[in-house]
Coordinates of C-alpha atoms in Angstrom, one line a residue:
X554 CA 1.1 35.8 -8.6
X555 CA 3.9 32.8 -9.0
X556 CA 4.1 31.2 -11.9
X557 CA 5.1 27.7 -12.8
X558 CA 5.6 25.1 -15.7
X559 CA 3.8 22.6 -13.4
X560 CA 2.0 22.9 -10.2
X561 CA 1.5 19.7 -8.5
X562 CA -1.6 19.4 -5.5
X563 CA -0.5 17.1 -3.4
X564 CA 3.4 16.1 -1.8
X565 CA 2.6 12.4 -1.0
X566 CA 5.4 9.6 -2.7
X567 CA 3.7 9.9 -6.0
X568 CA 3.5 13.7 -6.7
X569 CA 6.8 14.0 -5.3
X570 CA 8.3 11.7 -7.6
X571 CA 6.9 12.9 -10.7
X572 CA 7.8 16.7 -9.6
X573 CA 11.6 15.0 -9.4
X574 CA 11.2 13.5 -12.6
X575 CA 10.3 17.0 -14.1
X576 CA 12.4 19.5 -11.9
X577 CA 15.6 17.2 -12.5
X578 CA 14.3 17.8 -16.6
X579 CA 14.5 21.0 -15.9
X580 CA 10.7 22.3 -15.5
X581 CA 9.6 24.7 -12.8
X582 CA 7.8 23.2 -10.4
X583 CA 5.5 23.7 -7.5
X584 CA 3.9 21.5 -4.9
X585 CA 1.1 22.3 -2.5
X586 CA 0.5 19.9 0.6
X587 CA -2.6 20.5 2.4
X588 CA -0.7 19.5 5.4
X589 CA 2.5 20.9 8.0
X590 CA 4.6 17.7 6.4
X591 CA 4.8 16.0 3.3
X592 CA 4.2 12.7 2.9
X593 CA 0.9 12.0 2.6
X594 CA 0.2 8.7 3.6
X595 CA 4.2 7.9 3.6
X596 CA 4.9 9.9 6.6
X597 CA 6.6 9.6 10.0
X598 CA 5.9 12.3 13.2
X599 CA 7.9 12.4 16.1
X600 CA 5.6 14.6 18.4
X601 CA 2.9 12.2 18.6
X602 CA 4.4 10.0 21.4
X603 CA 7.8 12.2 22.9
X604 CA 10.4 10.1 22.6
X605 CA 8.7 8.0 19.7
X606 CA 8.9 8.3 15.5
X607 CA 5.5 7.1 14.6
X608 CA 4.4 6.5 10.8
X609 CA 0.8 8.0 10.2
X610 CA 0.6 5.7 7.0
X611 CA 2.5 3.2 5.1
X612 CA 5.2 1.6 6.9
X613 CA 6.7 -1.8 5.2
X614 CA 8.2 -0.7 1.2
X615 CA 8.1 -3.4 -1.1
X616 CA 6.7 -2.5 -4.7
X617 CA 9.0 1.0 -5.2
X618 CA 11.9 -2.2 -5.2
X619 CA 11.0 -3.3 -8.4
X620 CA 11.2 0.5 -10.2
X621 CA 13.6 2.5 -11.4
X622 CA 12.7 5.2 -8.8
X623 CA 14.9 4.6 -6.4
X624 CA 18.5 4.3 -8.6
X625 CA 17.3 7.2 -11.0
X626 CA 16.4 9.9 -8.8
X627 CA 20.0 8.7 -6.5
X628 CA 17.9 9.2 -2.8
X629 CA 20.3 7.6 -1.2
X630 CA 22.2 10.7 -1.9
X631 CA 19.2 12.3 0.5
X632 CA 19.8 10.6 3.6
X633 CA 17.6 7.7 2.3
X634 CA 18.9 3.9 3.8
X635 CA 16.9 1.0 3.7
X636 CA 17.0 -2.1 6.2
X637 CA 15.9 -5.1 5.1
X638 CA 13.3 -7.3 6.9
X639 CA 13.7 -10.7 6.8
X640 CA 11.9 -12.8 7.3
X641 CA 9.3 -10.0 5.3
X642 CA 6.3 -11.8 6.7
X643 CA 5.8 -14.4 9.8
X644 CA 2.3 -16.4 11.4
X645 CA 2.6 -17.6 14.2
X646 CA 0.6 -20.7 15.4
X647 CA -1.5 -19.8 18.5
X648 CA -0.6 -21.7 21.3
X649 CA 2.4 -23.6 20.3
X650 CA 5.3 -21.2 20.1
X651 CA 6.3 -22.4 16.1
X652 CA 5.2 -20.3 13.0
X653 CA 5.7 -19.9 9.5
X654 CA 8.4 -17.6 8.2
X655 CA 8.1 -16.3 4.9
X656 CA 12.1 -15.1 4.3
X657 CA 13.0 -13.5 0.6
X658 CA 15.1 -16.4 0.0
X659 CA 12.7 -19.4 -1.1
X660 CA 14.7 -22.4 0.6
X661 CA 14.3 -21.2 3.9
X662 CA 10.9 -20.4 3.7
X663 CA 10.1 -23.9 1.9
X664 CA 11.9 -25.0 5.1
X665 CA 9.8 -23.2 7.7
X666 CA 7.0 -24.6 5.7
X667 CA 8.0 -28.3 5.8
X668 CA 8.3 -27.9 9.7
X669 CA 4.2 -27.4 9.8
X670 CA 3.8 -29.7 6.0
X671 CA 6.1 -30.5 3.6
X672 CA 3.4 -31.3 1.1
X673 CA 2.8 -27.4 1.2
X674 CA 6.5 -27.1 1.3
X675 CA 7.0 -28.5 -1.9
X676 CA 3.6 -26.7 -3.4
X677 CA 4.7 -23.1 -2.0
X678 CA 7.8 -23.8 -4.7
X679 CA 5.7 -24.7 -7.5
X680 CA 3.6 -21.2 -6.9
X681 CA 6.5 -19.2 -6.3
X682 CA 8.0 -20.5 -9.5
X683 CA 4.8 -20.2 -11.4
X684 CA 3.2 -16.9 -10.3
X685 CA 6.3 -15.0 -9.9
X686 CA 6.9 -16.0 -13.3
X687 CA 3.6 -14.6 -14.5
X688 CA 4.2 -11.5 -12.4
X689 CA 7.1 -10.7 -13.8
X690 CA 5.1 -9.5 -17.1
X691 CA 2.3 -8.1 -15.4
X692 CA 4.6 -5.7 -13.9
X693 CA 5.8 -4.2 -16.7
X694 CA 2.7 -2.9 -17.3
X695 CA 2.7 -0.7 -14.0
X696 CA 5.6 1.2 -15.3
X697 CA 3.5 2.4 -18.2
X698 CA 0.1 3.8 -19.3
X699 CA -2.5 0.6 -18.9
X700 CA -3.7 1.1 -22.7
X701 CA -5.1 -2.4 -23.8
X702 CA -3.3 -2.5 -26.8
X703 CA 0.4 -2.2 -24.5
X704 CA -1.7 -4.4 -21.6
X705 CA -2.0 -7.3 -23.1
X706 CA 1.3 -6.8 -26.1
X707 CA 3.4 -6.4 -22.3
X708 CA 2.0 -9.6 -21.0
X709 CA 2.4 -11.9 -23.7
X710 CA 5.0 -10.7 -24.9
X711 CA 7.1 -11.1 -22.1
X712 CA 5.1 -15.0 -21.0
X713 CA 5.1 -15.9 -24.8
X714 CA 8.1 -18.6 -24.4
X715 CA 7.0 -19.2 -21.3
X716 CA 3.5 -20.0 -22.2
X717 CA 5.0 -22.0 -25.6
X718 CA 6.4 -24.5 -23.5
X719 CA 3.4 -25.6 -21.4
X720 CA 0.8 -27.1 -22.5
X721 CA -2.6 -25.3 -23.5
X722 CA -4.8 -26.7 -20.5
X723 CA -1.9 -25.8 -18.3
X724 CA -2.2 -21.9 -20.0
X725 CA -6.1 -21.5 -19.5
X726 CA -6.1 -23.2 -16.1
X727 CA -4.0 -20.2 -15.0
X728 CA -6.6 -17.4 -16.4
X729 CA -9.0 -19.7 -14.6
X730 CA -7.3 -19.2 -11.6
X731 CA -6.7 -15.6 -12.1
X732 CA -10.4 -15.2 -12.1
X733 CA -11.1 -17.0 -8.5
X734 CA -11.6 -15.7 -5.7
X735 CA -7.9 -15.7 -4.1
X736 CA -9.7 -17.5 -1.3
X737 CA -10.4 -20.4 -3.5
X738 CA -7.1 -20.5 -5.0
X739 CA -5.6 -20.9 -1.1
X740 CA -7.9 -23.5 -0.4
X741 CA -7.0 -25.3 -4.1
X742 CA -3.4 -25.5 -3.8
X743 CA -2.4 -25.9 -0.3
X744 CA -3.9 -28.3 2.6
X745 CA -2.5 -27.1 6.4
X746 CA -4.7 -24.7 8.1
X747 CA -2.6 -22.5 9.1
X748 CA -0.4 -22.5 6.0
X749 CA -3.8 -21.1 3.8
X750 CA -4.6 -18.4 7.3
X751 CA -1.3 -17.2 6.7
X752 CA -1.3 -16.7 2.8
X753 CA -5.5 -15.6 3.1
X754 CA -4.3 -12.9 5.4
X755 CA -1.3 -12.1 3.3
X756 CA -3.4 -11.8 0.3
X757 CA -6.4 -9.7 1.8
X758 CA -3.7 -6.8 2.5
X759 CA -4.8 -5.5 -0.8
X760 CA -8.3 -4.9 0.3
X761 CA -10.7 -7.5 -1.8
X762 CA -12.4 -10.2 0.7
X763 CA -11.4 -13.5 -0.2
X764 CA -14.5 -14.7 -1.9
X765 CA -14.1 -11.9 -4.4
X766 CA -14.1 -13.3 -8.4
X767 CA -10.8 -12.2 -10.6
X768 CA -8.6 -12.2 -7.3
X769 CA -6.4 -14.5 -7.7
X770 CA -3.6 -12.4 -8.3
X771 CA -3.9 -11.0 -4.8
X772 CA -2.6 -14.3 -3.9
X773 CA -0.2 -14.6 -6.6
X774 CA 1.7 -11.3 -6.5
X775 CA 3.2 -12.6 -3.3
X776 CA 5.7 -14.5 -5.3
X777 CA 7.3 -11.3 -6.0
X778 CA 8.3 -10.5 -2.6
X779 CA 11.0 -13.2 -3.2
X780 CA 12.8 -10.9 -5.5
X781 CA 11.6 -7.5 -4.1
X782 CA 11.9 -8.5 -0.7
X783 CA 10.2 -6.6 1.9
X784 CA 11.7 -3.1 3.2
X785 CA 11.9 -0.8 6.2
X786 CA 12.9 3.4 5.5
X787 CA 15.9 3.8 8.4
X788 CA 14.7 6.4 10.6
X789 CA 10.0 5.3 9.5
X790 CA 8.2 5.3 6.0
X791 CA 8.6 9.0 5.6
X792 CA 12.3 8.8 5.3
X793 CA 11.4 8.4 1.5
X794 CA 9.2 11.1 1.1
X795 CA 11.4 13.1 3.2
X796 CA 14.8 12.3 0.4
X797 CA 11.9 12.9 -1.9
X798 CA 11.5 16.3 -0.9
X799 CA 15.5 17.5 -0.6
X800 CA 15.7 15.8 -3.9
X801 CA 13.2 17.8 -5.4
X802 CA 14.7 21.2 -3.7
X803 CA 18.0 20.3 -5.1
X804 CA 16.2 20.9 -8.5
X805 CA 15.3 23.6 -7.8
X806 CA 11.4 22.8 -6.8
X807 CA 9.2 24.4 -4.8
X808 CA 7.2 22.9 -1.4
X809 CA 4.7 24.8 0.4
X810 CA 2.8 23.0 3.3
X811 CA -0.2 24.4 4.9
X812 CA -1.5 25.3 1.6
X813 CA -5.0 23.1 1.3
X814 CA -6.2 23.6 -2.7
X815 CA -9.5 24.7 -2.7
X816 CA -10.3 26.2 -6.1
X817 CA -8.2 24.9 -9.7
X818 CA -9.3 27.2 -12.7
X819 CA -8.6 27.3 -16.4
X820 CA -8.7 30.6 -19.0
X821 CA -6.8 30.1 -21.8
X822 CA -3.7 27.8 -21.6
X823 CA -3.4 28.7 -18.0
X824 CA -3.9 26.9 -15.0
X825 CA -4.9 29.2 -11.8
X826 CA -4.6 27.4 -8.3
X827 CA -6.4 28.9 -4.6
X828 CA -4.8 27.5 -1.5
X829 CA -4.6 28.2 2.0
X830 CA -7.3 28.7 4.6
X831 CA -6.8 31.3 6.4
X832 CA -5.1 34.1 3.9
X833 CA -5.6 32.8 0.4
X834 CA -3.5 33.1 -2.2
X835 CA -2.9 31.9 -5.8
X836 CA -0.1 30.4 -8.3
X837 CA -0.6 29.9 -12.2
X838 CA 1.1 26.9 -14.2
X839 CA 1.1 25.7 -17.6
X840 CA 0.1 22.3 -16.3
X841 CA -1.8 20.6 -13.4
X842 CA -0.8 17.1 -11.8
X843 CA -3.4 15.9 -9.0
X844 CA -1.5 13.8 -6.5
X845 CA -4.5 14.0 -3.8
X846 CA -7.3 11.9 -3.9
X847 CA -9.4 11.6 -7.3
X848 CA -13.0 12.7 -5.6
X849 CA -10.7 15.5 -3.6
X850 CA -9.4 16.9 -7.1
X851 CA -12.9 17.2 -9.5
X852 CA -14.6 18.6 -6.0
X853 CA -11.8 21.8 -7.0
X854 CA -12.5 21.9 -10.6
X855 CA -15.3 24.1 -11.1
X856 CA -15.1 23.7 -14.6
X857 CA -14.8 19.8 -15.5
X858 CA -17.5 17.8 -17.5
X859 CA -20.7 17.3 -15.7
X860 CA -20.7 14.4 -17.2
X861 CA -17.4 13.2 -16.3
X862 CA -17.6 14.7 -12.9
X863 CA -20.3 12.4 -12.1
X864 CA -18.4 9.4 -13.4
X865 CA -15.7 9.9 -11.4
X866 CA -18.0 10.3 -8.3
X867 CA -19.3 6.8 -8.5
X868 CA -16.0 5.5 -8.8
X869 CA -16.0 3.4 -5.8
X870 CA -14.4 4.6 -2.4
X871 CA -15.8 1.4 -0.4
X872 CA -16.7 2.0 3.4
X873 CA -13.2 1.9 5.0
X874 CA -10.6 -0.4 4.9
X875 CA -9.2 -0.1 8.7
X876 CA -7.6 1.2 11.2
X877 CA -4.6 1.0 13.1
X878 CA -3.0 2.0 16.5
X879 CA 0.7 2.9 17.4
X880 CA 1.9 1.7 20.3
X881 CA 5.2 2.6 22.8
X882 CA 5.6 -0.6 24.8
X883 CA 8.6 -2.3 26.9
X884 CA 9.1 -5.2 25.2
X885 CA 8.9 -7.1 21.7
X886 CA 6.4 -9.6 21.0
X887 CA 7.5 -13.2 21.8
X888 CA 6.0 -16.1 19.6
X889 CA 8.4 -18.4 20.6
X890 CA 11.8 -19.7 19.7
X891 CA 12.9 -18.2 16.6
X892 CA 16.9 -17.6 15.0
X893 CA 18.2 -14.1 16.6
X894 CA 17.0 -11.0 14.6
X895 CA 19.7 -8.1 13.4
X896 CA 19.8 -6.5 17.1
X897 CA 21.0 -7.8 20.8
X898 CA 18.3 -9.6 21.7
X899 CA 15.7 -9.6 19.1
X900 CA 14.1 -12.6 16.7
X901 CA 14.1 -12.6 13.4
X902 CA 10.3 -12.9 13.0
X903 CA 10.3 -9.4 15.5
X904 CA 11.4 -7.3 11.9
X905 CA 8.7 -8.7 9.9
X906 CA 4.7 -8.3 9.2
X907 CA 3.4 -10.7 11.8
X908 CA 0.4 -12.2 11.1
X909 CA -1.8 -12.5 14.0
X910 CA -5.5 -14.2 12.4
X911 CA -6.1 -17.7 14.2
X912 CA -7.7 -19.3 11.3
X913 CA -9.7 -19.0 8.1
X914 CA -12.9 -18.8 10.0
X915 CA -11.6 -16.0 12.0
X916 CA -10.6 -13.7 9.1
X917 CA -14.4 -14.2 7.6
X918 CA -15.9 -13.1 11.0
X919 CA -13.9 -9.9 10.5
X920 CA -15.1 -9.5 6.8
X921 CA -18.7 -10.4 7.6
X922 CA -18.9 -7.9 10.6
X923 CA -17.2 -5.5 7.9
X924 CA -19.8 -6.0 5.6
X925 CA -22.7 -5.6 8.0
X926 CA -21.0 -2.1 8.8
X927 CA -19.9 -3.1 12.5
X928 CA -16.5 -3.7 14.1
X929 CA -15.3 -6.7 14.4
X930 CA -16.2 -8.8 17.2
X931 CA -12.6 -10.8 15.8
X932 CA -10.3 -8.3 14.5
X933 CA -7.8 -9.7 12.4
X934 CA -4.4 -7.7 12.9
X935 CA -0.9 -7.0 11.6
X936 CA 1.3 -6.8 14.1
X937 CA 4.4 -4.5 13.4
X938 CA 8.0 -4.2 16.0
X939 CA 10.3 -2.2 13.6
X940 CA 11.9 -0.8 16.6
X941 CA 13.9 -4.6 16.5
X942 CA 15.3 -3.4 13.5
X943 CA 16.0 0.0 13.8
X944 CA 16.7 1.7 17.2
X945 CA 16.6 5.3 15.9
X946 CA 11.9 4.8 16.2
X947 CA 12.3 4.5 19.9
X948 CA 14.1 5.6 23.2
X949 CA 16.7 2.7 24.9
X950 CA 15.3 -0.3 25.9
X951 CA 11.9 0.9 24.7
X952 CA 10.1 -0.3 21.2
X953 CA 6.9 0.6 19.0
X954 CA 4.4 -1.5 18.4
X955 CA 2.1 -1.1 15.3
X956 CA -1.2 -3.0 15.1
X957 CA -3.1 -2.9 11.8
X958 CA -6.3 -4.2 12.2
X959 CA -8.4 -4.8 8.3
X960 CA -11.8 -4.8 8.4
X961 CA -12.7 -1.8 10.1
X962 CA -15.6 0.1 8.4
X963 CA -15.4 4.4 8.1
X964 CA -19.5 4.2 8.4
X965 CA -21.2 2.3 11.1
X966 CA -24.8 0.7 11.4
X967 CA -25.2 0.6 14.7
X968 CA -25.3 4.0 15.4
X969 CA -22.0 4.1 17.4
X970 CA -19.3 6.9 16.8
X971 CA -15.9 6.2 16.0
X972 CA -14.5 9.2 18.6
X973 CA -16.9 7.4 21.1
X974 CA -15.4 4.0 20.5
X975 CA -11.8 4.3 20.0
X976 CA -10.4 2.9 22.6
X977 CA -12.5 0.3 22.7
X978 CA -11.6 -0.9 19.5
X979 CA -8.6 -0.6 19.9
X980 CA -8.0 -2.4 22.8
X981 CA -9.5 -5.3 20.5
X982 CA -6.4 -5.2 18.7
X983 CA -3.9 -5.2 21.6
X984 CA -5.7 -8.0 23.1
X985 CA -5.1 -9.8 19.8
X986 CA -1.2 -9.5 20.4
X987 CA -1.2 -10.0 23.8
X988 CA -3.1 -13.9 22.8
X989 CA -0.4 -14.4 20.9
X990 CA 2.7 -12.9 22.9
X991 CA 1.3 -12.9 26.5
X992 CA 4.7 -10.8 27.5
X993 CA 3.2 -8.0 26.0
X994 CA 0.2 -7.9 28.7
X995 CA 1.2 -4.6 30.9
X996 CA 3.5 -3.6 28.9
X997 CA 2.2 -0.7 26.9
X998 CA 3.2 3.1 27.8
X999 CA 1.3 4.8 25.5
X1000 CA -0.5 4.9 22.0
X1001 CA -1.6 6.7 19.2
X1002 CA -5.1 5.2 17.7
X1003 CA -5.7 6.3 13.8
X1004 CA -10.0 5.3 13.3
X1005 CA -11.1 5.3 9.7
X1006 CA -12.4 8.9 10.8
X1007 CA -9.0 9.7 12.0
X1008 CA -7.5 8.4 9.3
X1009 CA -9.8 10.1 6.8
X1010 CA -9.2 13.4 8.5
X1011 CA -5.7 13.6 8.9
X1012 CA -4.4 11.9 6.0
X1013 CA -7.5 12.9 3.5
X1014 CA -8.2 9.3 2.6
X1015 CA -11.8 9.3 1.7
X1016 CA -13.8 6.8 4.1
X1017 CA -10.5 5.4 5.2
X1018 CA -9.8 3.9 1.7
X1019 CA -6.0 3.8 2.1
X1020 CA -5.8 2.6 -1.6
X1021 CA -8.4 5.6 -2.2
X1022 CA -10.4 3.5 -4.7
X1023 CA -11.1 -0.3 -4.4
X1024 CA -8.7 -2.6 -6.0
X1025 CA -11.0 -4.5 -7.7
X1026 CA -10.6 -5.7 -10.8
X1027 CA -13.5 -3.3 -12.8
X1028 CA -10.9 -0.4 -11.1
X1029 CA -7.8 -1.6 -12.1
X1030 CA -5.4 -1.4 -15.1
X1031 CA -7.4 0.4 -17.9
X1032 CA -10.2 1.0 -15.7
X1033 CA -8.5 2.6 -13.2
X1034 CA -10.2 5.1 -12.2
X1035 CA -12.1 5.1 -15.4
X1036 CA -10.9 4.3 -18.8
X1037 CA -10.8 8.0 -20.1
X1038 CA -8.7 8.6 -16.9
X1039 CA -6.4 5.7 -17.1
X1040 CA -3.8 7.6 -19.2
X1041 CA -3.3 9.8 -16.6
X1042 CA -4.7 12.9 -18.2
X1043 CA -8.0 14.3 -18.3
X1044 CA -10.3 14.8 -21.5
X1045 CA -11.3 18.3 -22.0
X1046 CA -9.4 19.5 -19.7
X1047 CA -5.7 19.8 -21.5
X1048 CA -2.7 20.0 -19.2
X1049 CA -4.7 18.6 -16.6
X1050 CA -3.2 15.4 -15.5
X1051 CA -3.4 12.9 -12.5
X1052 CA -1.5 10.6 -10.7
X1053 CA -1.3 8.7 -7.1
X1054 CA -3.1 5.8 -5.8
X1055 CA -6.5 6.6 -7.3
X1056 CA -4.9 5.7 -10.7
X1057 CA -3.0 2.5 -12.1
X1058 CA -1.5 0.5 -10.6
X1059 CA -3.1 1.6 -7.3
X1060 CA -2.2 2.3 -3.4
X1061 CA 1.0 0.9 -1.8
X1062 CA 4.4 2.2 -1.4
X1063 CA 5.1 2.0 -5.0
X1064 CA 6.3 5.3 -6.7
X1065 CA 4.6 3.7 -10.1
X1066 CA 1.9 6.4 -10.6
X1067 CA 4.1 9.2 -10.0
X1068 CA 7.1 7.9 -12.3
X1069 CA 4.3 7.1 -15.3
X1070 CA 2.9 10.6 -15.2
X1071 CA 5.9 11.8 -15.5
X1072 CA 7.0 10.4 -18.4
X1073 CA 3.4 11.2 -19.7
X1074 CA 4.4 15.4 -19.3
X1075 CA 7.6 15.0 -20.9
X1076 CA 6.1 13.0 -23.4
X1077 CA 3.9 16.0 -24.3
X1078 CA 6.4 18.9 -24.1
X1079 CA 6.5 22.1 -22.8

């Protein structure tokens, strides 16, 4: 039996960064992927569609900007290159070929505003300037343990100036708006339609519905693309897992795929893991690091708590979040006259997250359908062309086409099957695109449609939660997933630790989890 200083279940882009972190500090580590690929839910597969690199998860990479992550562990030494979309976000205006373009740098996108309303013009300014300002301190406190104490020292330490110079109605109105609904705080400081769709659907990306209290930030936190900006892997998402992984190796760590964890024992000060299906077998470590999904974990842990066991199963999961559908197509979708994007014959708006919801009204007929545990009648959808920006995802003259459509629940009330509906659904979704870009109508080869089922099954994502837990406040910070938990160890349980979205901060392409663990095992020694 192989034995290891740390033993990490799971090889999505938070396990695999905190085993860099602690191979490159010289401990011996392991990682076991239940899957034939690492990368988790940041992973790309050419042998879905010949011809075609499809991601199976994540695609656009904008938090794991604002860490350390990238510079420290030097993936760019790993074949890891980034292209930059810009504009990061665009909405086009059904029907009259003109959009709003949300670009990193805040002049141009205050001009694409002013085209539709210069009164929002001049107030997307003010909330860039104000929330970014205000984000800025909240994100220190991803890159650290969410204890109260450092939560709120973090915060105002880094606003204190800030907050000195305004006055105190100006200070408490913001913690009022921080505990709105982020629909609210749309609807309070802008006017044009189809400036609040676009910055309703923007927001919603996280998961909460608009009209859920202590969202605000939702809204807020997209000041901080500005400065992040918005990024594509060259070559899909799992070109950073991938640099992960050859990072990792060149410290000497171990990755073994097809190795699904089914059993994770304790005796002593020794950790004893069971994997693989077919012809078990077993490694020991020192310490454990779950990098799958929280409920996934405590189902292998024979020995945890009762008590805690059942806290951590009514952590909320939430009845899906979506699904989404891959698409080989001809052509890229045309919303009208645009500048010329970074290839021949592309738009600018073609690299970015394009934001196909006609109105506010439309976006809560896809929540209420959500709610009532039925598809959408009105999906609301993503649109995604990141073949415009990188040629490598698809044969000449040929593109992909990625439609993300929110609102999708894992369990149904009407009795219908996902399997049994799939195409269905997701011809909802192409329909969507083709209302917007009628060029695209015919123009489809093939696809690749991800369900909440599907997407449950491949990528383990509990009921299609792709954040794995709600976002919501009561699960975020020092609640995430529970308070005991939210210092990424385990009571009871020593050298037991945890990490990935189903702790602080949460899901996205962020690297956060993994880097915080990290620091949390070399904090406590060999």
């Amino acid at each position: 039996m192989s034995s290891y200083d740390v033993a990490i279940v799971g090889a999505g882009h938070n396990g695999l960064t905190c085993a860099c972190y602690l191979a490159r500090a010289g401990r011996k580590v392991i990682v076991l992927e239940r899957r034939h690929i690492v990368g988790g839910a940041v992973c790309t597969q050419d042998d879905l569609i010949p011809g075609y690199r499809l991601d199976v998860g994540s695609s656009a990479h904008i938090m794991i900007h604002l860490t350390p992550v990238l510079r420290e562990l030097e993936l760019h030494k790993f074949g890891l290159e980034y292209l930059e979309m810009d504009p990061w976000a665009h909405h086009p205006i059904l029907g009259t070929g003109t959009g709003i373009s949300f670009y990193r740098d805040l002049d141009k996108t205050c001009a694409s505003i002013a085209k539709i309303s210069p009164r929002d013009a001049e107030a997307y300014r003010k909330f860039v300037q104000h929330w970014g300002e205000l984000n800025e301190g909240i994100f220190e406190t991803f890159l650290q343990p969410p204890t109260p104490g450092r939560l709120f020292a973090t915060m105002f330490k880094r606003n204190l100036r800030n907050w000195r110079s305004r006055k105190l109605w100006s200070s408490l109105d913001t913690s009022r708006q921080l505990m709105a609904p982020y629909g609210s705080l749309v609807d309070e400081l802008f006017e044009h339609p189809a400036v609040r769709t676009a910055l309703l659907w923007l927001s919603a990306q996280s998961g909460p519905a608009p009209t859920e209290m202590a969202s605000g930030d939702m809204l807020g936190w997209n000041a901080m693309i500005h400065k992040s900006g918005a990024k594509r892997a060259k070559g899909g998402s799992g070109a950073l897992t991938q640099a992960l992984a050859k990072c990792l190796e060149s410290h000497g760590g171990e990755i073994v795929c097809n190795a699904e964890v089914s059993s994770i024992t304790r005796r002593g000060s020794t950790w004893t893991i069971t994997h693989g299906r077919e012809n078990p077998t077993s490694v020991t470590a020192g310490k454990i690091v779950g990098a799958c999904h929280l409920h996934t974990l405590f189902d292998a842990l024979p020995d945890a708590p009762a008590e805690l066991k059942k806290r951590v199963a009514r952590t909320r999961i939430g009845n899906g979040f979506g699904m989404i559908v891959r698409h080989a197509v001809n052509e890229l979708p045309d919303y009208g006259n645009a500048p010329p994007g970074p290839l021949p014959g592309t738009k600018d708006y073609q690299t970015s997250l394009q934001l196909l919801c006609p109105s506010a009204e439309h976006l809560a007929s896809s929540h209420r359908d959500f709610s009532f545990g039925l598809p959408p009648q009105k999906p609301s959808v993503v649109a995604m062309s990141f073949s415009s920006l990188d040629p490598t995802l698809a044969p000449p003259g040929k593109h992909v086409l990625f439609t993300w459509g929110q609102y999708h629940p894992y369990e149904l009330s009407n009795g219908e099957n996902w399997d049994a509906i799939a195409e269905r659904e997701a011809d909802k979704l192409y329909d969507l695109v083709c209302q917007y870009a009628p060029n695209m109508r015919g123009q489809m080869i093939a696809r690749h449609i991800q369900t909440p089922l599907e997407i449950e099954r491949t990528l383990g994502l509990l009921r299609a939660n792709v954040m794995h837990l709600e976002m919501s406040l009561d699960q975020m910070f020092m609640y995430r997933p529970l308070p005991e938990l939210s210092a990424y160890k385990v009571p009871g349980l020593p050298g037991l630790y945890l990490t990935g979205a189903s702790t602080h901060p949460g899901g996205g392409v962020f690297a956060a989890s993994g880097y915080n663990t990290a620091q949390v095992i070399l904090r406590d020694g060999k």
